[in-house]
mmCIF file of C-alpha atoms in Angstrom:
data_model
loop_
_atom_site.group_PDB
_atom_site.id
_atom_site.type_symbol
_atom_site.label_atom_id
_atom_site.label_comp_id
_atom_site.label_asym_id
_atom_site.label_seq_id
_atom_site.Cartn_x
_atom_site.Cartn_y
_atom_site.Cartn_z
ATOM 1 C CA UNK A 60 104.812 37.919 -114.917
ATOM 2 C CA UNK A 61 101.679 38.164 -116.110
ATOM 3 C CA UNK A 62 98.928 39.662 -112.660
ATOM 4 C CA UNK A 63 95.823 37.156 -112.257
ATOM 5 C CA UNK A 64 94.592 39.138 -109.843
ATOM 6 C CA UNK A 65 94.692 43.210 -109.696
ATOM 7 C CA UNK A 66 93.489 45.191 -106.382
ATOM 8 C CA UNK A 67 93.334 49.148 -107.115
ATOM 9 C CA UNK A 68 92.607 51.625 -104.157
ATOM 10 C CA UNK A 69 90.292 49.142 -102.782
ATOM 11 C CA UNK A 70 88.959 50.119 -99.358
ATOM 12 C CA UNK A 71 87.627 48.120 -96.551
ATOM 13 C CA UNK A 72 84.687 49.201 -94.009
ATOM 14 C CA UNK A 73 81.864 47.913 -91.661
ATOM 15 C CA UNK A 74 79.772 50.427 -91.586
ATOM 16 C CA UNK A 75 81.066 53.878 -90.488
ATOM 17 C CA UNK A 76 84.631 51.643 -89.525
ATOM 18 C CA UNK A 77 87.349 51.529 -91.833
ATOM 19 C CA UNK A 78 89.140 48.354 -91.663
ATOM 20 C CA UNK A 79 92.032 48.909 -94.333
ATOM 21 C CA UNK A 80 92.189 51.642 -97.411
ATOM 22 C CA UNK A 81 94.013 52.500 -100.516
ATOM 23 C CA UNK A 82 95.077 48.827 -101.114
ATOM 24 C CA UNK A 83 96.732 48.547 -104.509
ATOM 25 C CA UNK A 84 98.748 45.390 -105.299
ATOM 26 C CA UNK A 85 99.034 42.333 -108.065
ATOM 27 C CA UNK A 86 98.926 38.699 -107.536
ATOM 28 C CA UNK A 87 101.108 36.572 -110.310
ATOM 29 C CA UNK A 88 99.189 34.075 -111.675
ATOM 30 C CA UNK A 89 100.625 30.241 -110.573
ATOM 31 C CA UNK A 90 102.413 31.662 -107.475
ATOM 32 C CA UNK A 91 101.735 31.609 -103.533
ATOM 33 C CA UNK A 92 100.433 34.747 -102.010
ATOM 34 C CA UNK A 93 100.636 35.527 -98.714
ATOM 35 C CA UNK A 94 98.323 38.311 -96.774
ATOM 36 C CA UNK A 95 99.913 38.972 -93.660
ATOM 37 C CA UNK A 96 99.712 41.229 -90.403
ATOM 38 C CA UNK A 97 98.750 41.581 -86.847
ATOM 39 C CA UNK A 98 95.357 40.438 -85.538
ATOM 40 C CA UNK A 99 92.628 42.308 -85.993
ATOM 41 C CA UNK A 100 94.546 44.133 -89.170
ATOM 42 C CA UNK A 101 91.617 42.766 -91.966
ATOM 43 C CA UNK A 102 93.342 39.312 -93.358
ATOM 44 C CA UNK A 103 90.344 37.785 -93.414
ATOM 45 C CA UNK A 104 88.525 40.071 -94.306
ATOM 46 C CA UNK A 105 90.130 41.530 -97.441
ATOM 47 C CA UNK A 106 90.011 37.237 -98.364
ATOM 48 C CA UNK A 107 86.342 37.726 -97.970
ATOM 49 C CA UNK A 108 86.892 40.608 -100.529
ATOM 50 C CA UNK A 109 88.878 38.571 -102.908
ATOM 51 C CA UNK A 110 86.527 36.190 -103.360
ATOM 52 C CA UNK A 111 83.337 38.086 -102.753
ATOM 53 C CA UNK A 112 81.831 37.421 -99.980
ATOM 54 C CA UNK A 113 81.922 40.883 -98.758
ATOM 55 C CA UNK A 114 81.483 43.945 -101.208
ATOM 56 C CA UNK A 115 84.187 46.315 -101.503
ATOM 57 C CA UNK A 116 83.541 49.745 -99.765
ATOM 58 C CA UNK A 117 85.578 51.454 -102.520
ATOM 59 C CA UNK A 118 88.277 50.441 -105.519
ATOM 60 C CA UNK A 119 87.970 47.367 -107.553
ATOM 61 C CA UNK A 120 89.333 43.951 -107.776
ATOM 62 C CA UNK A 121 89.812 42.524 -111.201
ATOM 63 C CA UNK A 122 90.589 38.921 -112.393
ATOM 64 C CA UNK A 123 92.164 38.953 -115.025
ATOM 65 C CA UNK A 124 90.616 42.064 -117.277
ATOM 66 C CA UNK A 125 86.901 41.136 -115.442
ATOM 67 C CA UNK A 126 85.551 42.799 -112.137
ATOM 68 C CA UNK A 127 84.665 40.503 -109.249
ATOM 69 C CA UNK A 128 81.202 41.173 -109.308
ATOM 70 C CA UNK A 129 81.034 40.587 -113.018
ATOM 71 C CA UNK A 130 82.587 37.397 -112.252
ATOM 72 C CA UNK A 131 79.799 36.652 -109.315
ATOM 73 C CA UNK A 132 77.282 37.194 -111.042
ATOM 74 C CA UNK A 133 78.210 34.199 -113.547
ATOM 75 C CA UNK A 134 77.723 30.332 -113.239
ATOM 76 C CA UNK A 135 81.900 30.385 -114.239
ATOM 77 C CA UNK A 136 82.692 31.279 -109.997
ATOM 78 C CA UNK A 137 82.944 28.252 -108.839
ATOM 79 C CA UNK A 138 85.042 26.849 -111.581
ATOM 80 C CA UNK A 139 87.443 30.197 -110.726
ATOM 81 C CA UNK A 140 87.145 30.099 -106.580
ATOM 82 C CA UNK A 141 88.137 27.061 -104.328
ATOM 83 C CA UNK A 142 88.311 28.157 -100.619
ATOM 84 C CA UNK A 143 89.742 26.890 -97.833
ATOM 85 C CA UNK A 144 88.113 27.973 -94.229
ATOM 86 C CA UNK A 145 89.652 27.406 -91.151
ATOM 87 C CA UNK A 146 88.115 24.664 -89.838
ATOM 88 C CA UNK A 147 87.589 22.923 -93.516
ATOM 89 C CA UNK A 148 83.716 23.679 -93.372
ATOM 90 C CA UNK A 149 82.606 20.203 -93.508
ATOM 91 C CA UNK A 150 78.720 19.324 -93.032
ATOM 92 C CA UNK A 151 79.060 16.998 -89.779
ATOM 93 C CA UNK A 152 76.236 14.771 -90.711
ATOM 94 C CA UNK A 153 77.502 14.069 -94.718
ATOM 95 C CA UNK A 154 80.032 11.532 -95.044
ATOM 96 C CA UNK A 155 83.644 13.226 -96.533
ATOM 97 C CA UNK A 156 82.492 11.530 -100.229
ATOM 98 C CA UNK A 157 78.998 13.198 -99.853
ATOM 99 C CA UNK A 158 80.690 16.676 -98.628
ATOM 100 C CA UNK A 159 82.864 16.895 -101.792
ATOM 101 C CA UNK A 160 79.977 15.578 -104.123
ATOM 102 C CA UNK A 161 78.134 18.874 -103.485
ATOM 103 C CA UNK A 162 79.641 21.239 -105.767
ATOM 104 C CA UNK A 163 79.804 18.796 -108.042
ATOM 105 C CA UNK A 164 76.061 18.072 -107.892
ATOM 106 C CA UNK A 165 75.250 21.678 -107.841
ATOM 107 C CA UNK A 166 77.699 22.637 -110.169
ATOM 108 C CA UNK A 167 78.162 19.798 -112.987
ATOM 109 C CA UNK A 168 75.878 17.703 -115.016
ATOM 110 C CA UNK A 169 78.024 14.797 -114.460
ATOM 111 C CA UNK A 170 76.850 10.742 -113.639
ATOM 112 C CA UNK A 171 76.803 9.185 -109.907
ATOM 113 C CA UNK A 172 79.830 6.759 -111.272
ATOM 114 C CA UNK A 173 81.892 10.194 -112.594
ATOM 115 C CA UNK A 174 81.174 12.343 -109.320
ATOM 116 C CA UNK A 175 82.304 9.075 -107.656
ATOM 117 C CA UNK A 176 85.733 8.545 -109.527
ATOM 118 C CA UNK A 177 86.389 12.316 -109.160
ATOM 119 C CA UNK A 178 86.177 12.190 -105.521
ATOM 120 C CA UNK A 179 88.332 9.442 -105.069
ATOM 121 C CA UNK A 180 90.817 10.870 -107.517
ATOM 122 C CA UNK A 181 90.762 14.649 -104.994
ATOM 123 C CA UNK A 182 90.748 12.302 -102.040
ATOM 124 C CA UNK A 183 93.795 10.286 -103.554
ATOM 125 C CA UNK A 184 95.705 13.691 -104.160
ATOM 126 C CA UNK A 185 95.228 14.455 -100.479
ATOM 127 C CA UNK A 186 96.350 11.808 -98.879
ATOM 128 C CA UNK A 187 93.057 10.154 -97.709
ATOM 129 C CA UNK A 188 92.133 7.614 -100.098
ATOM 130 C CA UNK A 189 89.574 5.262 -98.536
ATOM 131 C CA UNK A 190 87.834 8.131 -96.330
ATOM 132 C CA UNK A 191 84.951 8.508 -98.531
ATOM 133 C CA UNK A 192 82.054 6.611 -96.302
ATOM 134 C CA UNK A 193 83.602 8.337 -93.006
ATOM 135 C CA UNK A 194 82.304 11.361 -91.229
ATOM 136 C CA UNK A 195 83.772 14.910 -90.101
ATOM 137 C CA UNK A 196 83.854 13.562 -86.460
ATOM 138 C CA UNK A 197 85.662 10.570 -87.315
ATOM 139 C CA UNK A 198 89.123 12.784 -88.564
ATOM 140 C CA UNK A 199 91.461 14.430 -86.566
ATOM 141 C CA UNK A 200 92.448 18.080 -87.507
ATOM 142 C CA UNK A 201 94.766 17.622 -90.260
ATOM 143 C CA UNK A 202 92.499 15.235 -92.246
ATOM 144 C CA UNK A 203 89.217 17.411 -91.720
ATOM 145 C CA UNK A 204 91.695 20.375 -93.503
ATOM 146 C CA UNK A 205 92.831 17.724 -96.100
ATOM 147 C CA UNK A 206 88.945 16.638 -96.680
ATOM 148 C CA UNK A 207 88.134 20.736 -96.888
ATOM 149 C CA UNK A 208 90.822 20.879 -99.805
ATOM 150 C CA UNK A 209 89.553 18.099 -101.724
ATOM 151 C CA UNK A 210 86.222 20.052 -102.009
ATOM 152 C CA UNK A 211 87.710 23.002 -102.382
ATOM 153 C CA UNK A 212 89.578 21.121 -105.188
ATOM 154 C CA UNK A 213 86.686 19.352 -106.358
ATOM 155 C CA UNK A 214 85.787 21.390 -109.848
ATOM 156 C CA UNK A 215 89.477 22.083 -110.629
ATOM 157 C CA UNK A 216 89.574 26.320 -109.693
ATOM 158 C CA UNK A 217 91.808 28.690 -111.379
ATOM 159 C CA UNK A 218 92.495 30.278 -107.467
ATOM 160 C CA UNK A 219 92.358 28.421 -104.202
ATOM 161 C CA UNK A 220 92.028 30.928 -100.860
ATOM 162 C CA UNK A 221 92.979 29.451 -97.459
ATOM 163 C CA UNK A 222 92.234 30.733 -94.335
ATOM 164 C CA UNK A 223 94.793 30.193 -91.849
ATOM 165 C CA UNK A 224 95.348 26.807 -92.999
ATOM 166 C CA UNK A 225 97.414 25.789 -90.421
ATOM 167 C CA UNK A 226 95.516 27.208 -87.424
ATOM 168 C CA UNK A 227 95.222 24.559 -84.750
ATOM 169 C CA UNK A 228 97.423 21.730 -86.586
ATOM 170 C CA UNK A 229 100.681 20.290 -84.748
ATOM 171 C CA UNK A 230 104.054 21.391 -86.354
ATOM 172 C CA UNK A 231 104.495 17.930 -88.401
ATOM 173 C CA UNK A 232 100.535 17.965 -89.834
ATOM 174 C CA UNK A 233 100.933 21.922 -90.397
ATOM 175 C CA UNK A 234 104.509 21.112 -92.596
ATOM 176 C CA UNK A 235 102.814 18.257 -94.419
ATOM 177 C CA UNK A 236 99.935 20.634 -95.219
ATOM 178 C CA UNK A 237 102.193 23.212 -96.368
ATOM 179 C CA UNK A 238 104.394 20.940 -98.669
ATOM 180 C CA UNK A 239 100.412 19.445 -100.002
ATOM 181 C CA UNK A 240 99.513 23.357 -101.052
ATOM 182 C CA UNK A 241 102.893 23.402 -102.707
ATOM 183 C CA UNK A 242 102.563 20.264 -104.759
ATOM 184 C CA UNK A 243 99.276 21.459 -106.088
ATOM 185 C CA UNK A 244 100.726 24.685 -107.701
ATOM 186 C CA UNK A 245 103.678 22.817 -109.124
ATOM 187 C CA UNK A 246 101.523 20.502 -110.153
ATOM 188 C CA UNK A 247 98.704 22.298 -111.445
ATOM 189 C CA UNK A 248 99.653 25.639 -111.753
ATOM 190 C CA UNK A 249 96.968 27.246 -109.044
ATOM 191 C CA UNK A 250 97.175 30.700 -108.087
ATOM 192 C CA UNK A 251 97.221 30.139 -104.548
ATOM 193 C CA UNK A 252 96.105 32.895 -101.838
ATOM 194 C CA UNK A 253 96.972 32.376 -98.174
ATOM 195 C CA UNK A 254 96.270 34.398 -95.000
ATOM 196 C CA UNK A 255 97.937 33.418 -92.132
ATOM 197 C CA UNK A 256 100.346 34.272 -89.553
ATOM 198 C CA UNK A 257 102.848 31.294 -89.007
ATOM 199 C CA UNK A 258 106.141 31.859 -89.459
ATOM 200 C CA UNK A 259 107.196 28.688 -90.797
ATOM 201 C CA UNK A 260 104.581 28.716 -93.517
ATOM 202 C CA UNK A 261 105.323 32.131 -94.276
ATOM 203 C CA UNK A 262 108.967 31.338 -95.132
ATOM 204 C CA UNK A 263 108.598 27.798 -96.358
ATOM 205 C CA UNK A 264 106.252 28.003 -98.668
ATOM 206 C CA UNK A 265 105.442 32.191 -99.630
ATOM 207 C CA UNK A 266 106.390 33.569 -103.139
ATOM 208 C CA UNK A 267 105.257 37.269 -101.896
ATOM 209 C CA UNK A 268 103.827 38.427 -98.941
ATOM 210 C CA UNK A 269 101.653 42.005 -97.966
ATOM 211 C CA UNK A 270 101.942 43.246 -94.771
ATOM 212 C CA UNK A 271 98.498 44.970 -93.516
ATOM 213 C CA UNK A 272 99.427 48.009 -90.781
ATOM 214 C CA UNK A 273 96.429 47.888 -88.350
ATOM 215 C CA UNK A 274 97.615 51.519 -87.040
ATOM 216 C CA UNK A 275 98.087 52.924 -90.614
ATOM 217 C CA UNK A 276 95.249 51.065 -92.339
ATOM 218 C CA UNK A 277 96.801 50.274 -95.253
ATOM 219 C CA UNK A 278 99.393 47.786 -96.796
ATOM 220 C CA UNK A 279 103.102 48.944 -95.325
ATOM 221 C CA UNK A 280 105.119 46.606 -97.390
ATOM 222 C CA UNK A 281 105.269 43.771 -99.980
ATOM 223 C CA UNK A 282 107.903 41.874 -101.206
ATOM 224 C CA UNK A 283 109.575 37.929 -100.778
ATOM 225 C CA UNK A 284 109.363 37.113 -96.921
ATOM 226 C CA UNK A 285 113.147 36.777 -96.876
ATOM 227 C CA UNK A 286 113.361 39.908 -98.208
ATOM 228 C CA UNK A 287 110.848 41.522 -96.131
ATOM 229 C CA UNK A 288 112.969 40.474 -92.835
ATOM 230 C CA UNK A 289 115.707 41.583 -94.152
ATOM 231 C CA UNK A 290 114.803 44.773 -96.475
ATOM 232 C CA UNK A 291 111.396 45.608 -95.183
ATOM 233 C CA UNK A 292 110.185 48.067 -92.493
ATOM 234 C CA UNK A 293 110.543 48.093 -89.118
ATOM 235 C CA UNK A 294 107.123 46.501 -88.306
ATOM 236 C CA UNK A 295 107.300 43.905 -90.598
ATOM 237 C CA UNK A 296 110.463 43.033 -89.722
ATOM 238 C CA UNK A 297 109.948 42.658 -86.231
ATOM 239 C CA UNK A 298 106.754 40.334 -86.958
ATOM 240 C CA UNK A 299 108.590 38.148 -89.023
ATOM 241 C CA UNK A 300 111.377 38.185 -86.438
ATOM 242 C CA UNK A 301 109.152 37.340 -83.334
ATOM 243 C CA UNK A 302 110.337 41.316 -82.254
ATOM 244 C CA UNK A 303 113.724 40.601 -82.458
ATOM 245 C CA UNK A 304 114.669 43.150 -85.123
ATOM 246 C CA UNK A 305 114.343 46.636 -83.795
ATOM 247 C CA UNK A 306 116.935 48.478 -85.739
#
């Protein structure tokens, strides 16, 4: 399987702090990655790495055969990066329609009537046709995460990042979010990049996991999450086991 994304010896740092080092891993273009760990091990912030937002303290990250910041430094990012945050990053005073229209606006040279249509088709694929003239405040949790996507969506990225997509959603809104994330690679073929640290996601809808070691700094283990309870060291089997494995 061919890597869309390649991570060699890349280390992370604030300042004098290492957070994680020596990362080297692939992720498979079209499948579901999953960064996992501990808190406090770096999920976040090697996502901030991924996609930029943070510079590498050492090692590169290539898409494809081009480094990041080669990429960043292009108009072509935000046709390659859709991102998810936690709490969907919506602008409380823009309506959901006006939220999504942004990138668009920013990004596109495309008519009022076409940036409409494409926000009702992204709104449509989420589940929340008809939202377009209502505010942040006026969803509950699950749409505000469903709105997020639809930006995130919005300009049809090669890679979509989430955050901890699931992070304050009920166990019914948190399953229909996961099964939304897996219609949209099946359908579309998105290279899909996940931190998080439910169990049920992890298992439901992971093609890979890495596990980040906040003692050792470093990645400890990769593999299928089934295979990683089963087959995979001590610490990551006893996080994906709730501590029960201890052998």
């Amino acid at each position: 399987m061919n890597a869309a994304l390649t991570i060699h010896h890349l280390s992370m740092a604030y300042g004098d702090y290492t957070v994680m080092r020596d990362l080297n891993f692939e992720i498979h273009g079209g499948e579901i990655f999953l960064i996992i760990g501990g808190s406090g091990c770096g999920k976040s912030t090697l996502l901030k790495h991924l996609v930029g937002i943070v510079p590498v303290a050492d090692g590169t990250i290539f898409y494809d055969d081009t480094d990041v910041n080669r990429i960043l430094e292009s108009d072509d990012i935000a046709r390659k990066f859709g991102i998810l945050y936690q709490s969907g990053a919506l602008w409380g005073n823009l309506t959901i329609a006006e939220n999504i229209a942004l990138p668009l606006e920013y990004h596109t040279d495309l008519s009022q009537k076409e940036i409409g249509d494409l926000i009702a088709f992204k709104l449509s694929l989420v589940g929340l046709s008809g939202c377009e003239n209502r505010y942040p405040f006026e969803l509950s949790g699950g749409m505000k995460k469903r709105a997020g996507l639809a930006r995130a969506m919005v300009l049809d990225p090669e890679f979509l990042f989430f955050d901890e997509p699931s992070a304050g959603l009920d166990p019914l809104t948190s399953k229909r979010l996961d099964d939304l994330i897996c219609e949209i690679r099946d359908c579309f073929g998105t290279t899909i990049v996940i931190v998080t640290h439910e169990l049920s996601s992890i298992f439901a809808i992971g093609d890979r996991a890495i596990y980040l070691d906040a003692d050792a700094k470093t990645a400890s283990d990769m593999g299928a999450p089934e295979w990683l309870l089963h087959h995979g060291n001590r610490q990551v089997r006893q996080f994906l086991s709730r501590g029960k494995s201890d052998e």
